[in-house]
Amino acid sequence: LNVVREKVSPNFTSQDLEFLILLGNQITMSLESSSMGESVKSLKFLEAIIDHIPNPVFIKDRKHRWIVLNPAITELLGYPRERMLGKSDYDFFSKEQADFFWKKDEEMFRSGKVIDIPEEPITDCKGKLHFLHTKKAPLRDSSGRIAHLVGIIEDISKLKHTQRELIKKEKIARERARLLNDLRTLYQKNQVLNRACKAIRDSELFE
């Protein structure tokens, strides 16, 4: 499975998400059935794998608190991992953004299905706005109950910027074409007017 990729190609695939779900489910069941020491080892094992995924990845519990965050997501948001663990979206983002993230989390917890969010805005610690493509999937315990949520992110900010630039250029091109057409029409009308004036001058009407 193509989970650990070169950073030049960070786009995630459905296989990546399936792998994370499978791995997360195994770890969730291990956490449930193991002793405290074994649970810590299982969580550390999961973190070690997720840390090598170039895409931002996070895991939340049923109370929407982050319990796992990889370096890519802390780099994206600019907050230290230690500060974010155990906290929720409301501790870092505007109410509008946190409300949206919470709503999508709940949608996943209720449906038990993968939630694909093609575009969502998020503001980092420096106030910079990013646009994300996020997928959220359930992690189940041994009884089949959804115990956690795993999310994987693709930062599409550059793509959004490119799209905006293309739209801007297309708008300018359309406006330039319209202006040239207007000038061409004006020129043609001016030519007609000049011929009419010449015809009048050449006639004997005003002699």
Short mmCIF file of C-alpha atoms in Angstrom, two decimals:
data_model
loop_
_atom_site.label_atom_id
_atom_site.label_comp_id
_atom_site.label_asym_id
_atom_site.label_seq_id
_atom_site.Cartn_x
_atom_site.Cartn_y
_atom_site.Cartn_z
CA LEU A 1 0.00 0.00 0.00
CA ASN A 2 1.27 3.39 -0.99
CA VAL A 3 1.05 5.16 2.36
CA VAL A 4 4.60 6.31 3.00
CA ARG A 5 5.40 8.38 -0.11
CA GLU A 6 7.89 10.97 -1.16
CA LYS A 7 6.91 14.49 -0.16
CA VAL A 8 6.86 15.59 -3.77
CA SER A 9 3.61 13.67 -4.20
CA PRO A 10 1.55 14.01 -1.00
CA ASN A 11 -1.89 13.33 -2.50
CA PHE A 12 -3.60 10.53 -0.63
CA THR A 13 -5.54 7.69 -2.18
CA SER A 14 -8.45 5.50 -1.13
CA GLN A 15 -5.92 2.73 -0.44
CA ASP A 16 -4.11 5.01 2.00
CA LEU A 17 -7.33 5.62 3.90
CA GLU A 18 -8.25 1.95 3.92
CA PHE A 19 -4.84 1.13 5.36
CA LEU A 20 -5.25 3.74 8.10
CA ILE A 21 -8.71 2.40 8.98
CA LEU A 22 -7.44 -1.17 9.14
CA LEU A 23 -4.44 -0.19 11.22
CA GLY A 24 -6.49 2.06 13.47
CA ASN A 25 -9.09 -0.64 14.09
CA GLN A 26 -6.38 -3.09 15.12
CA ILE A 27 -4.82 -0.56 17.46
CA THR A 28 -8.23 0.39 18.90
CA MET A 29 -8.98 -3.25 19.72
CA SER A 30 -5.51 -3.64 21.16
CA LEU A 31 -6.00 -0.60 23.39
CA GLU A 32 -9.30 -2.03 24.56
CA SER A 33 -8.01 -5.49 25.48
CA SER A 34 -4.46 -4.77 26.63
CA SER A 35 -2.98 -3.67 29.90
CA MET A 36 -2.00 -0.04 30.39
CA GLY A 37 1.60 -0.77 29.41
CA GLU A 38 0.58 -2.64 26.28
CA SER A 39 -1.92 0.09 25.39
CA VAL A 40 0.79 2.72 25.51
CA LYS A 41 2.98 0.55 23.27
CA SER A 42 0.12 0.10 20.79
CA LEU A 43 -0.52 3.83 20.66
CA LYS A 44 3.18 4.56 20.20
CA PHE A 45 3.30 2.02 17.37
CA LEU A 46 0.38 3.74 15.64
CA GLU A 47 1.99 7.16 16.10
CA ALA A 48 5.30 5.91 14.69
CA ILE A 49 3.59 4.79 11.47
CA ILE A 50 1.42 7.89 11.12
CA ASP A 51 4.41 10.16 11.75
CA HIS A 52 5.95 8.93 8.47
CA ILE A 53 2.89 9.75 6.37
CA PRO A 54 3.54 13.01 4.45
CA ASN A 55 -0.12 14.06 4.58
CA PRO A 56 -1.50 15.63 7.77
CA VAL A 57 -3.20 12.85 9.78
CA PHE A 58 -5.11 13.00 13.06
CA ILE A 59 -7.18 10.74 15.30
CA LYS A 60 -9.95 11.98 17.59
CA ASP A 61 -11.94 10.29 20.34
CA ARG A 62 -15.72 10.43 20.71
CA LYS A 63 -15.40 13.73 22.57
CA HIS A 64 -13.70 15.28 19.53
CA ARG A 65 -10.34 15.50 21.30
CA TRP A 66 -7.13 14.86 19.37
CA ILE A 67 -5.30 11.80 20.65
CA VAL A 68 -2.89 11.35 17.72
CA LEU A 69 -1.38 14.05 15.49
CA ASN A 70 1.44 13.55 13.01
CA PRO A 71 4.17 16.15 12.33
CA ALA A 72 2.58 17.12 9.00
CA ILE A 73 -0.56 18.47 10.66
CA THR A 74 1.31 20.37 13.36
CA GLU A 75 3.52 21.86 10.64
CA LEU A 76 0.42 22.87 8.68
CA LEU A 77 -1.30 24.52 11.67
CA GLY A 78 1.79 25.82 13.42
CA TYR A 79 0.86 24.57 16.90
CA PRO A 80 3.04 22.18 18.95
CA ARG A 81 1.66 18.65 19.15
CA GLU A 82 1.88 18.65 22.94
CA ARG A 83 -0.37 21.72 23.08
CA MET A 84 -3.02 20.22 20.80
CA LEU A 85 -3.28 16.71 22.23
CA GLY A 86 -6.35 16.30 24.42
CA LYS A 87 -7.86 19.53 23.06
CA SER A 88 -10.59 20.13 20.47
CA ASP A 89 -11.14 22.42 17.49
CA TYR A 90 -12.76 25.06 19.71
CA ASP A 91 -9.45 25.58 21.52
CA PHE A 92 -7.68 26.73 18.35
CA PHE A 93 -10.06 27.86 15.63
CA SER A 94 -12.89 30.34 15.19
CA LYS A 95 -16.36 29.23 16.25
CA GLU A 96 -17.48 29.14 12.62
CA GLN A 97 -14.65 26.82 11.59
CA ALA A 98 -14.86 24.68 14.75
CA ASP A 99 -18.64 24.31 14.33
CA PHE A 100 -18.10 22.98 10.80
CA PHE A 101 -15.37 20.52 11.85
CA TRP A 102 -17.51 19.31 14.78
CA LYS A 103 -20.54 18.89 12.52
CA LYS A 104 -18.57 16.73 10.06
CA ASP A 105 -17.14 14.68 12.94
CA GLU A 106 -20.65 14.00 14.22
CA GLU A 107 -21.84 13.14 10.72
CA MET A 108 -19.14 10.48 10.55
CA PHE A 109 -19.88 9.14 14.05
CA ARG A 110 -23.61 8.90 13.28
CA SER A 111 -23.34 7.36 9.82
CA GLY A 112 -20.30 5.16 10.40
CA LYS A 113 -19.21 5.97 6.86
CA VAL A 114 -16.25 7.78 5.34
CA ILE A 115 -17.00 11.50 5.05
CA ASP A 116 -15.33 13.21 2.09
CA ILE A 117 -15.05 16.99 2.47
CA PRO A 118 -13.81 18.37 -0.89
CA GLU A 119 -13.03 21.81 0.52
CA GLU A 120 -12.93 23.40 3.96
CA PRO A 121 -11.13 26.53 5.19
CA ILE A 122 -8.88 26.51 8.24
CA THR A 123 -6.78 29.25 9.81
CA ASP A 124 -3.31 28.47 11.17
CA CYS A 125 -1.61 29.97 14.22
CA LYS A 126 -0.33 32.94 12.18
CA GLY A 127 -3.76 33.78 10.80
CA LYS A 128 -3.05 32.35 7.36
CA LEU A 129 -6.06 30.78 5.65
CA HIS A 130 -5.65 27.32 4.14
CA PHE A 131 -8.07 25.26 2.09
CA LEU A 132 -8.18 21.55 2.81
CA HIS A 133 -9.56 18.40 1.23
CA THR A 134 -10.31 16.11 4.18
CA LYS A 135 -11.52 12.56 4.58
CA LYS A 136 -12.79 11.29 7.94
CA ALA A 137 -13.33 7.60 8.67
CA PRO A 138 -14.46 5.52 11.65
CA LEU A 139 -12.21 3.36 13.82
CA ARG A 140 -14.10 0.54 15.57
CA ASP A 141 -13.43 -1.49 18.69
CA SER A 142 -13.86 -5.28 19.00
CA SER A 143 -17.63 -4.94 19.47
CA GLY A 144 -17.96 -2.92 16.25
CA ARG A 145 -18.66 0.33 18.10
CA ILE A 146 -17.09 3.45 16.62
CA ALA A 147 -14.49 4.44 19.18
CA HIS A 148 -12.39 6.96 17.26
CA LEU A 149 -12.18 9.00 14.10
CA VAL A 150 -9.21 9.10 11.76
CA GLY A 151 -8.76 12.00 9.38
CA ILE A 152 -6.34 12.51 6.51
CA ILE A 153 -5.84 15.89 4.88
CA GLU A 154 -4.63 17.30 1.59
CA ASP A 155 -3.75 21.00 1.56
CA ILE A 156 -5.29 22.33 -1.66
CA SER A 157 -4.45 25.99 -1.00
CA LYS A 158 -2.02 26.22 -3.94
CA LEU A 159 -4.58 24.57 -6.20
CA LYS A 160 -7.22 27.07 -5.07
CA HIS A 161 -4.80 29.94 -5.74
CA THR A 162 -4.05 28.57 -9.22
CA GLN A 163 -7.77 28.21 -9.93
CA ARG A 164 -8.42 31.80 -8.82
CA GLU A 165 -5.58 33.05 -11.02
CA LEU A 166 -6.96 31.13 -14.01
CA ILE A 167 -10.44 32.52 -13.42
CA LYS A 168 -8.95 36.02 -13.14
CA LYS A 169 -6.99 35.60 -16.37
CA GLU A 170 -10.02 34.19 -18.18
CA LYS A 171 -12.09 37.17 -17.00
CA ILE A 172 -9.42 39.60 -18.24
CA ALA A 173 -9.24 37.74 -21.57
CA ARG A 174 -13.03 37.90 -21.99
CA GLU A 175 -13.06 41.62 -21.13
CA ARG A 176 -10.22 42.28 -23.59
CA ALA A 177 -12.05 40.39 -26.33
CA ARG A 178 -15.25 42.34 -25.60
CA LEU A 179 -13.35 45.64 -25.73
CA LEU A 180 -11.66 44.71 -29.02
CA ASN A 181 -15.02 43.73 -30.46
CA ASP A 182 -16.52 47.06 -29.36
CA LEU A 183 -13.61 48.94 -30.93
CA ARG A 184 -13.98 46.92 -34.13
CA THR A 185 -17.70 47.69 -34.24
CA LEU A 186 -17.03 51.38 -33.58
CA TYR A 187 -14.42 51.45 -36.34
CA GLN A 188 -16.83 49.83 -38.79
CA LYS A 189 -19.53 52.33 -37.89
CA ASN A 190 -17.03 55.17 -38.30
CA GLN A 191 -16.12 53.85 -41.75
CA VAL A 192 -19.77 53.82 -42.76
CA LEU A 193 -20.19 57.37 -41.45
CA ASN A 194 -17.10 58.56 -43.37
CA ARG A 195 -18.39 57.04 -46.61
CA ALA A 196 -21.77 58.67 -46.08
CA CYS A 197 -20.15 62.06 -45.46
CA LYS A 198 -17.98 61.70 -48.55
CA ALA A 199 -21.01 60.76 -50.63
CA ILE A 200 -22.81 63.86 -49.41
CA ARG A 201 -19.81 66.08 -50.17
CA ASP A 202 -19.47 64.60 -53.64
CA SER A 203 -23.13 65.16 -54.40
CA GLU A 204 -24.57 68.45 -55.65
CA LEU A 205 -27.01 68.76 -52.75
CA PHE A 206 -25.10 71.58 -51.06
CA GLU A 207 -23.76 73.46 -54.07
#
